[in-house]
Coordinates of C-alpha atoms (C1' of nucleotides) in Angstrom, one line a residue:
Chain A
M1 CA -83.1 130.0 -47.8
K2 CA -79.7 130.1 -49.9
A3 CA -78.8 126.6 -48.5
D4 CA -75.2 126.0 -49.0
K5 CA -75.3 122.1 -49.3
I6 CA -77.0 121.6 -52.4
S7 CA -78.6 117.9 -53.1
E8 CA -77.5 116.2 -56.4
L9 CA -81.6 115.3 -56.2
T10 CA -82.0 119.3 -56.4
T11 CA -79.8 120.1 -59.1
N12 CA -80.5 116.8 -61.6
R13 CA -84.3 118.3 -60.9
L14 CA -83.5 122.0 -62.1
S15 CA -82.4 120.1 -65.5
I16 CA -86.0 119.3 -65.7
Y17 CA -87.2 122.5 -64.8
L18 CA -85.1 124.1 -67.5
R19 CA -86.1 121.4 -70.0
C20 CA -89.5 122.2 -69.1
L21 CA -88.9 126.2 -69.2
N22 CA -87.9 125.7 -72.6
E23 CA -90.8 124.0 -73.9
L24 CA -93.4 126.7 -72.2
A25 CA -90.9 129.1 -73.3
H26 CA -91.2 128.1 -77.3
E27 CA -95.2 128.0 -76.8
G28 CA -94.6 131.7 -76.6
R29 CA -95.8 131.7 -72.4
K30 CA -94.1 134.2 -70.5
T31 CA -95.1 133.4 -66.6
V32 CA -96.1 130.3 -65.1
S33 CA -96.8 129.3 -61.6
S34 CA -95.2 126.4 -59.7
D35 CA -98.4 124.8 -59.8
R36 CA -98.8 125.0 -63.7
L37 CA -95.5 123.8 -64.4
A38 CA -96.1 120.9 -61.6
K39 CA -99.5 119.9 -63.1
R40 CA -98.4 120.0 -66.5
F41 CA -94.8 118.1 -66.0
H42 CA -96.1 116.0 -63.5
L43 CA -93.8 117.3 -60.8
N44 CA -94.4 118.3 -56.9
S45 CA -95.1 122.2 -57.0
A46 CA -93.7 122.7 -52.9
Q47 CA -90.6 121.1 -54.2
I48 CA -90.3 123.0 -57.2
R49 CA -90.2 126.1 -55.0
K50 CA -87.9 124.9 -52.6
D51 CA -85.5 123.9 -54.8
L52 CA -85.3 127.1 -56.8
A53 CA -85.7 129.0 -53.2
C54 CA -82.2 127.6 -52.4
F55 CA -80.5 129.6 -55.1
G56 CA -82.4 132.7 -54.3
E57 CA -85.8 134.1 -54.8
F58 CA -86.9 133.9 -58.6
G59 CA -90.6 134.0 -58.6
V60 CA -93.5 137.0 -57.6
R61 CA -96.3 136.6 -55.1
G62 CA -99.7 136.6 -56.6
V63 CA -97.6 136.3 -60.6
G64 CA -95.6 133.3 -60.6
Y65 CA -92.1 132.7 -62.4
Y66 CA -91.1 135.2 -65.6
I67 CA -90.2 132.4 -67.9
E68 CA -87.3 133.7 -69.3
D69 CA -86.2 134.9 -66.5
L70 CA -86.1 131.9 -65.0
R71 CA -84.6 130.2 -67.5
E72 CA -81.3 132.4 -67.5
Q73 CA -81.1 131.8 -63.4
I74 CA -81.0 128.0 -63.9
I75 CA -78.9 128.4 -67.2
R76 CA -76.3 130.4 -64.9
I77 CA -76.6 128.1 -61.8
L78 CA -75.8 124.8 -63.9
G79 CA -72.9 126.4 -65.2
L80 CA -74.5 126.6 -69.1
D81 CA -73.0 129.3 -69.9
H82 CA -69.6 128.0 -69.6
H83 CA -68.4 126.2 -72.5
H84 CA -66.4 123.2 -71.8
R85 CA -64.3 120.4 -74.0
V86 CA -64.7 116.7 -73.6
G87 CA -62.1 113.9 -73.8
I88 CA -63.7 110.4 -74.8
V89 CA -61.4 107.6 -73.7
G90 CA -62.7 104.7 -75.4
A91 CA -63.4 105.1 -79.3
G92 CA -65.6 102.1 -80.1
R93 CA -69.4 102.4 -80.9
L94 CA -70.2 103.4 -77.3
G95 CA -67.8 106.5 -77.6
A96 CA -68.6 107.3 -81.3
A97 CA -72.2 107.1 -80.1
L98 CA -71.2 109.4 -77.6
T99 CA -69.4 111.8 -79.9
D100 CA -72.2 112.1 -82.0
Y101 CA -74.5 112.5 -79.0
Y102 CA -76.6 115.5 -79.6
G103 CA -77.5 116.8 -75.8
F104 CA -73.0 116.9 -75.9
R105 CA -73.6 120.5 -78.2
Q106 CA -76.7 121.4 -76.7
T107 CA -75.9 121.6 -72.9
N108 CA -72.5 124.1 -73.9
F109 CA -70.1 120.4 -74.2
E110 CA -68.0 119.9 -77.4
V111 CA -66.4 116.7 -77.8
A112 CA -62.5 117.6 -78.3
A113 CA -60.8 114.4 -78.7
L114 CA -61.0 110.5 -78.4
F115 CA -58.4 108.4 -77.3
D116 CA -58.2 104.8 -77.7
A117 CA -55.3 102.2 -77.0
D118 CA -55.9 100.3 -80.5
P119 CA -53.4 101.7 -83.3
E120 CA -55.9 100.9 -85.7
K121 CA -57.9 103.6 -84.2
I122 CA -55.4 106.0 -83.3
G123 CA -55.3 108.5 -85.7
S124 CA -58.4 107.9 -87.7
V125 CA -61.4 110.6 -87.5
V126 CA -65.2 110.0 -86.0
S127 CA -67.7 112.3 -86.7
D128 CA -64.8 115.5 -87.3
V129 CA -63.1 114.5 -83.9
K130 CA -59.2 112.8 -83.9
V131 CA -58.5 109.9 -82.5
F132 CA -55.4 110.2 -80.3
D133 CA -53.3 107.1 -78.6
V134 CA -54.3 107.2 -75.3
K135 CA -50.8 107.3 -73.9
D136 CA -51.2 111.2 -75.0
F137 CA -53.9 111.5 -72.7
S138 CA -52.3 114.3 -70.8
K139 CA -50.5 116.2 -73.8
V140 CA -53.7 116.3 -75.8
R141 CA -55.6 117.5 -72.4
K142 CA -53.7 120.4 -72.2
N143 CA -53.3 121.7 -75.8
E144 CA -57.2 121.0 -76.3
G145 CA -58.0 122.6 -73.1
I146 CA -60.0 119.1 -72.2
D147 CA -62.1 119.9 -68.7
V148 CA -64.2 116.7 -68.9
A149 CA -63.9 113.2 -69.4
V150 CA -65.8 110.4 -70.6
I151 CA -64.7 107.2 -69.5
A152 CA -66.1 104.2 -72.4
V153 CA -63.9 101.6 -72.1
P154 CA -64.5 97.8 -70.9
A155 CA -64.9 97.3 -66.9
E156 CA -61.8 96.0 -66.3
Y157 CA -59.5 99.1 -67.5
A158 CA -61.7 101.5 -66.6
Q159 CA -59.7 102.2 -62.8
K160 CA -57.1 102.9 -64.3
V161 CA -58.3 104.5 -67.1
L162 CA -59.9 107.1 -64.6
E163 CA -56.6 107.1 -62.5
M164 CA -54.5 108.5 -65.8
I165 CA -57.3 110.5 -66.4
V166 CA -57.5 112.3 -62.4
D167 CA -53.6 112.5 -62.7
A168 CA -53.7 114.5 -65.9
G169 CA -55.8 116.9 -64.2
V170 CA -59.0 116.3 -65.1
K171 CA -62.2 117.2 -62.4
A172 CA -65.1 116.2 -64.0
V173 CA -65.8 112.4 -65.5
M174 CA -68.3 110.5 -66.7
N175 CA -68.3 106.8 -66.3
F176 CA -69.6 104.3 -68.3
A177 CA -68.1 100.9 -67.4
P178 CA -70.4 98.6 -65.8
T179 CA -68.3 98.9 -62.4
P180 CA -68.0 101.4 -59.3
L181 CA -65.1 103.6 -59.7
L182 CA -63.0 105.1 -56.8
A183 CA -61.6 108.6 -57.0
D184 CA -60.6 111.2 -54.3
D185 CA -63.8 113.6 -53.4
D186 CA -62.1 116.8 -55.4
V187 CA -63.1 114.5 -58.5
K188 CA -66.6 114.6 -59.7
L189 CA -67.6 111.2 -61.0
K190 CA -70.9 110.1 -61.9
T191 CA -71.1 106.5 -63.1
I192 CA -74.5 105.6 -65.7
D193 CA -74.2 101.9 -65.4
L194 CA -76.6 100.3 -68.1
T195 CA -76.1 97.1 -66.6
I196 CA -77.7 97.9 -63.3
S197 CA -80.5 99.7 -65.5
L198 CA -81.1 96.4 -67.3
E199 CA -81.1 93.9 -64.2
S200 CA -84.0 96.4 -62.7
L201 CA -85.8 96.0 -65.9
S202 CA -85.3 92.1 -65.4
Y203 CA -86.6 92.4 -61.7
F204 CA -89.7 94.0 -62.7
L205 CA -90.4 91.6 -65.6
A206 CA -89.9 88.6 -63.1
R207 CA -92.8 90.0 -61.1
P208 CA -95.4 90.9 -63.1
G209 CA -98.0 93.2 -60.7
K210 CA -95.7 95.4 -59.0
N211 CA -95.3 98.5 -61.3
G212 CA -92.2 100.7 -61.8
R213 CA -91.9 104.4 -62.4
E214 CA -88.2 105.6 -62.8
Chain B
M1 CA -87.9 90.5 -43.1
K2 CA -89.8 89.6 -46.3
A3 CA -90.7 93.2 -46.8
D4 CA -93.1 93.2 -50.0
K5 CA -92.5 96.7 -51.2
I6 CA -89.2 96.6 -52.5
S7 CA -87.2 99.7 -53.4
E8 CA -85.3 100.8 -56.3
L9 CA -82.6 101.5 -54.6
T10 CA -82.6 97.9 -53.0
T11 CA -82.7 96.1 -56.5
N12 CA -80.0 98.4 -57.8
R13 CA -77.8 97.3 -54.6
L14 CA -78.8 93.4 -55.7
S15 CA -76.7 94.2 -59.0
I16 CA -74.0 95.3 -57.4
Y17 CA -74.0 92.8 -54.8
L18 CA -74.1 90.1 -57.8
R19 CA -71.3 91.6 -59.7
C20 CA -68.9 91.5 -56.4
L21 CA -69.8 87.7 -55.8
N22 CA -68.6 87.1 -60.0
E23 CA -65.8 88.5 -58.2
L24 CA -65.1 86.7 -55.5
A25 CA -66.2 83.6 -56.5
H26 CA -63.7 84.0 -59.9
E27 CA -61.1 84.2 -57.1
G28 CA -62.2 81.0 -55.7
R29 CA -63.4 81.6 -52.6
K30 CA -66.6 79.7 -50.7
T31 CA -68.0 82.3 -48.1
V32 CA -67.7 85.8 -47.3
S33 CA -69.2 87.5 -44.3
S34 CA -71.1 91.1 -45.1
D35 CA -68.3 92.9 -43.5
R36 CA -65.5 91.5 -45.7
L37 CA -68.2 92.5 -48.4
A38 CA -68.5 96.1 -47.4
K39 CA -65.0 96.7 -46.7
R40 CA -63.8 95.1 -49.6
F41 CA -66.2 97.0 -52.1
H42 CA -66.8 99.8 -50.0
L43 CA -70.3 99.2 -49.4
N44 CA -72.0 99.2 -45.6
S45 CA -72.9 95.5 -44.0
A46 CA -75.6 97.0 -42.3
Q47 CA -77.4 97.5 -46.1
I48 CA -76.0 94.2 -47.3
R49 CA -77.6 92.3 -44.7
K50 CA -80.8 94.0 -44.8
D51 CA -81.1 94.7 -48.7
L52 CA -81.0 90.5 -48.7
A53 CA -83.2 90.0 -45.8
C54 CA -85.8 91.5 -47.8
F55 CA -86.4 88.3 -49.9
G56 CA -84.9 85.7 -47.3
E57 CA -82.8 84.1 -44.9
F58 CA -79.6 83.6 -47.2
G59 CA -76.9 83.4 -44.7
V60 CA -75.0 81.3 -41.6
R61 CA -74.5 83.1 -38.6
G62 CA -71.0 82.5 -37.9
V63 CA -70.0 81.8 -41.0
G64 CA -71.3 84.1 -43.6
Y65 CA -73.0 83.6 -47.0
Y66 CA -71.9 80.9 -49.3
I67 CA -70.8 82.3 -52.6
E68 CA -72.4 80.2 -55.0
D69 CA -75.6 79.7 -53.4
L70 CA -75.9 83.3 -52.6
R71 CA -74.9 84.2 -56.6
E72 CA -77.8 81.6 -57.6
Q73 CA -80.3 83.5 -55.0
I74 CA -79.7 86.8 -56.7
I75 CA -80.0 85.6 -60.3
R76 CA -82.9 84.2 -59.1
I77 CA -84.3 87.3 -57.5
L78 CA -83.5 89.4 -60.3
G79 CA -84.9 87.1 -62.7
L80 CA -81.7 87.0 -64.8
D81 CA -82.4 83.4 -65.0
H82 CA -84.7 84.3 -67.8
H83 CA -83.8 84.8 -71.2
H84 CA -85.1 88.2 -72.6
R85 CA -85.9 89.5 -76.4
V86 CA -84.7 93.3 -76.7
G87 CA -86.4 95.9 -79.5
I88 CA -84.5 98.6 -79.7
V89 CA -86.2 102.1 -81.8
G90 CA -83.9 103.9 -83.5
A91 CA -80.9 102.5 -85.5
G92 CA -78.7 105.7 -85.0
R93 CA -75.4 105.8 -83.6
L94 CA -76.6 104.9 -80.3
G95 CA -79.1 102.2 -81.4
A96 CA -75.8 100.2 -82.8
A97 CA -74.1 101.0 -80.0
L98 CA -76.7 99.6 -77.4
T99 CA -76.7 96.4 -80.4
D100 CA -73.0 96.0 -79.7
Y101 CA -73.1 96.2 -75.8
Y102 CA -71.7 93.7 -73.9
G103 CA -74.1 94.1 -71.1
F104 CA -76.7 93.0 -72.7
R105 CA -75.6 89.6 -73.3
Q106 CA -74.2 89.2 -69.8
T107 CA -77.4 89.4 -68.1
N108 CA -79.3 87.4 -70.3
F109 CA -80.6 89.7 -73.0
E110 CA -80.6 89.5 -76.3
V111 CA -81.2 92.2 -79.2
A112 CA -83.5 90.6 -81.9
A113 CA -84.9 93.7 -83.7
L114 CA -83.9 97.3 -84.8
F115 CA -86.3 99.7 -85.8
D116 CA -86.0 102.3 -87.6
A117 CA -88.2 105.2 -89.6
D118 CA -85.3 105.5 -92.5
P119 CA -85.8 104.3 -95.5
E120 CA -82.2 104.0 -96.0
K121 CA -81.8 102.3 -92.9
I122 CA -84.6 99.6 -92.8
G123 CA -83.6 96.1 -94.0
S124 CA -79.6 96.7 -93.7
V125 CA -78.3 94.5 -90.6
V126 CA -76.5 96.2 -87.7
S127 CA -74.1 93.3 -85.7
D128 CA -76.1 90.5 -87.6
V129 CA -79.4 92.2 -86.0
K130 CA -81.7 93.1 -89.2
V131 CA -83.3 96.7 -88.9
F132 CA -87.2 96.8 -89.4
D133 CA -89.4 99.4 -90.4
V134 CA -91.1 101.3 -87.0
K135 CA -94.6 100.6 -88.5
D136 CA -93.9 96.9 -88.2
F137 CA -92.9 97.3 -84.5
S138 CA -96.2 95.4 -83.3
K139 CA -95.9 92.7 -86.0
V140 CA -91.9 92.1 -85.6
R141 CA -92.5 92.1 -81.7
K142 CA -94.8 89.1 -81.8
N143 CA -93.0 87.2 -84.4
E144 CA -89.6 87.6 -82.4
G145 CA -91.0 87.4 -79.0
I146 CA -90.0 91.0 -78.0
D147 CA -90.8 91.5 -74.4
V148 CA -88.2 94.4 -73.6
A149 CA -88.0 98.0 -75.7
V150 CA -85.4 100.4 -75.9
I151 CA -86.0 104.0 -77.4
A152 CA -83.1 105.6 -79.0
V153 CA -84.6 108.1 -81.2
P154 CA -84.6 111.6 -80.4
A155 CA -86.6 113.7 -77.7
E156 CA -89.4 114.9 -80.0
Y157 CA -90.2 111.2 -81.1
A158 CA -89.8 109.5 -78.0
Q159 CA -93.3 109.9 -76.0
K160 CA -95.2 108.7 -79.5
V161 CA -92.5 106.1 -79.9
L162 CA -93.3 105.0 -76.2
E163 CA -96.7 104.5 -76.5
M164 CA -96.1 102.4 -79.9
I165 CA -94.4 100.2 -77.7
V166 CA -97.5 100.1 -75.0
D167 CA -100.0 99.9 -77.6
A168 CA -97.8 96.7 -79.0
G169 CA -98.2 95.3 -75.4
V170 CA -94.4 95.7 -74.2
K171 CA -94.4 96.4 -70.1
A172 CA -90.2 97.0 -69.9
V173 CA -89.0 100.0 -71.7
M174 CA -85.6 101.6 -71.2
N175 CA -85.4 105.2 -72.8
F176 CA -82.5 107.2 -73.6
A177 CA -84.5 109.9 -74.9
P178 CA -83.4 113.4 -73.1
T179 CA -87.0 113.5 -71.8
P180 CA -89.5 112.3 -69.4
L181 CA -91.9 109.8 -70.7
L182 CA -95.4 109.0 -69.4
A183 CA -96.7 106.0 -69.1
D184 CA -99.1 103.7 -67.4
D185 CA -98.7 102.0 -64.3
D186 CA -98.1 98.6 -65.2
V187 CA -95.5 99.5 -67.8
K188 CA -91.6 99.7 -66.3
L189 CA -89.8 102.6 -67.9
K190 CA -86.5 103.5 -67.1
T191 CA -84.8 106.7 -68.4
I192 CA -81.2 107.0 -68.5
D193 CA -81.0 110.6 -69.2
L194 CA -77.7 112.0 -70.4
T195 CA -78.2 115.1 -70.5
I196 CA -79.0 115.6 -66.9
S197 CA -75.6 113.6 -66.0
L198 CA -74.0 116.2 -67.9
E199 CA -75.5 118.9 -66.5
S200 CA -74.4 117.5 -63.1
L201 CA -71.0 117.8 -64.3
S202 CA -71.2 121.4 -65.4
Y203 CA -72.8 122.3 -61.9
F204 CA -69.8 120.8 -60.4
L205 CA -67.5 122.7 -62.8
A206 CA -69.3 125.7 -62.0
R207 CA -68.6 125.9 -58.3
P208 CA -64.9 124.2 -57.6
G209 CA -64.5 123.4 -54.3
K210 CA -67.6 121.3 -53.5
N211 CA -67.4 117.5 -54.2
G212 CA -69.1 115.1 -55.8
R213 CA -69.3 111.3 -55.5
E214 CA -72.2 109.9 -57.4
Chain C
dC1 C1' -68.6 70.1 -23.2
dG2 C1' -68.3 75.4 -22.7
dG3 C1' -66.5 79.5 -23.4
dA4 C1' -64.9 82.5 -27.0
dA5 C1' -64.4 84.6 -31.6
dC6 C1' -68.2 85.5 -35.5
dT7 C1' -71.8 86.5 -38.2
dT8 C1' -76.7 86.9 -39.2
dG9 C1' -81.1 88.8 -38.8
dT10 C1' -83.7 92.8 -37.0
dT11 C1' -84.6 96.6 -34.1
dA12 C1' -83.9 101.1 -32.9
dC13 C1' -82.2 105.7 -34.4
dC14 C1' -80.8 109.0 -37.1
dT15 C1' -80.5 111.6 -41.2
dT16 C1' -82.4 113.4 -45.6
dT17 C1' -85.5 114.1 -48.6
dT18 C1' -90.7 114.9 -50.0
dT19 C1' -95.2 116.5 -49.0
dC20 C1' -98.2 119.8 -46.5
dA21 C1' -100.0 123.8 -45.0
dC22 C1' -100.1 128.3 -44.2
dA23 C1' -98.2 133.4 -43.7
dT24 C1' -96.8 136.7 -46.9
dA25 C1' -97.0 139.6 -50.8
dA26 C1' -98.5 141.1 -55.5
dT27 C1' -102.4 141.8 -58.6
dC28 C1' -107.1 142.8 -60.6
dG29 C1' -111.7 144.3 -60.8
dG30 C1' -114.6 147.4 -59.7
Chain D
dC1 C1' -108.7 152.2 -51.9
dC2 C1' -110.5 147.2 -50.7
dG3 C1' -111.3 142.3 -51.0
dA4 C1' -110.8 138.1 -53.2
dT5 C1' -107.5 135.8 -55.4
dT6 C1' -103.5 133.9 -56.9
dA7 C1' -98.8 132.1 -55.6
dT8 C1' -94.8 132.4 -53.3
dG9 C1' -91.3 131.4 -49.8
dT10 C1' -90.8 128.4 -45.6
dG11 C1' -91.6 126.0 -41.1
dA12 C1' -93.4 121.7 -39.5
dA13 C1' -94.8 117.2 -40.4
dA14 C1' -94.2 112.7 -42.8
dA15 C1' -92.0 109.6 -45.5
dA16 C1' -88.2 107.3 -47.0
dG17 C1' -83.5 105.8 -46.6
dG18 C1' -79.1 104.7 -44.2
dT19 C1' -76.1 103.3 -39.5
dA20 C1' -76.0 101.4 -35.4
dA21 C1' -76.3 98.3 -32.0
dC22 C1' -77.3 93.5 -30.4
dA23 C1' -79.8 89.4 -29.2
dA24 C1' -79.7 85.2 -31.3
dG25 C1' -77.5 81.3 -33.5
dT26 C1' -73.1 78.7 -35.6
dT27 C1' -68.5 77.3 -35.5
dC28 C1' -63.9 75.8 -33.3
dC29 C1' -61.0 74.6 -30.0
dG30 C1' -59.3 73.1 -25.8

DNA sequence: CGGAACTTGTTACCTTTTTCACATAATCGG
DNA sequence: CCGATTATGTGAAAAAGGTAACAAGTTCCG
């Protein structure tokens, strides 16, 4: 198949498949069929095959997929074999929580620096990570080789912070401020909007009877 | 129109519309057309009208929407006129950050209790919220009138914690553990999976040239 | 009052995403 | 070696989601 325009839905599912494979590998299994994988983790087998087919033919008919091999393929596809250095803008509670977040380490991301505008925070250290003046972002970015930025500041500052981050040359940004941001097409911006998720829960609670799986 | 099966994408967008309307109201505007709203906030006017049409006819042809009126309608639709009490399981950094999260207060959610298994944390207070023994979840839930739970524990405990939460009668759960969880259809489960988002960024970084808007 | 200017609600159309179904290929046991 | 079994990869169908176009209703202004 080798489609050249891969949907984000597909790459998101690759993450999930990888996790499932990790679990199976941990149990000592060697091979798995798309059907087994689907049944076990409540996925759709055709979708698994199709998602994988975008990147090559990894399976063996009659056998299934070699777990260890497929794991390595997905790791390569997702670029998880490359190390990334993260700069978190906003050293409040959220920034601190993210600095500690185990998922960063797990996925080959490393928090290299925190940034804040508050003079009381600048210079301090959170979980072994130094807090820099946000004004020095561009300089620190170069010194530390930061290639991923996280926005963990109040909504009203988010757009300005994003522009600063992009001006400094960072191409991948994760935004936790509950506001949609605008960036150029060559910048990958991923917004995690807790407010939307909360209001979605609220909607459900206001309407007992309707169900909801995410 | 009055569709009876509302997509989550639609309710998510209602959250966004509400935010936009808040901003316009703040500026003192009285009415707004779907076209204006769309242009200003980079949305699609047909989609706005269609989303709203699911719930009734709120606009006036030739005029547009009365901002204050539409705000109230969306607040009602999303159930944001009801107060909710939140219990956060996991009093680590993430749990603490969420306890402080301004978005909770903004959306009529109130963090009523934290829960943890660590004896050192039990009994302590984080941002005016008491940390209870996770074993007492069911009891505390009743006393405190908790109707929403947040899972902020490591992935390996998440499914067990979810089952405990559901057994205690909570029907709306937000999960931050990077693992897909299984629950009955009458429970609304919303997973915020940072790992998937990170790996999506990683995929992008491994493939310079392809763009990505979220 | 009547036509021009707006703007909604809705239908029809198009695109994307998911699911189904099956030809094709590998393995196994006898 | 061959039929039975297992499973992939993929094209075709179905479902979901998004966009465009327009009839119908409202206001404005002469």
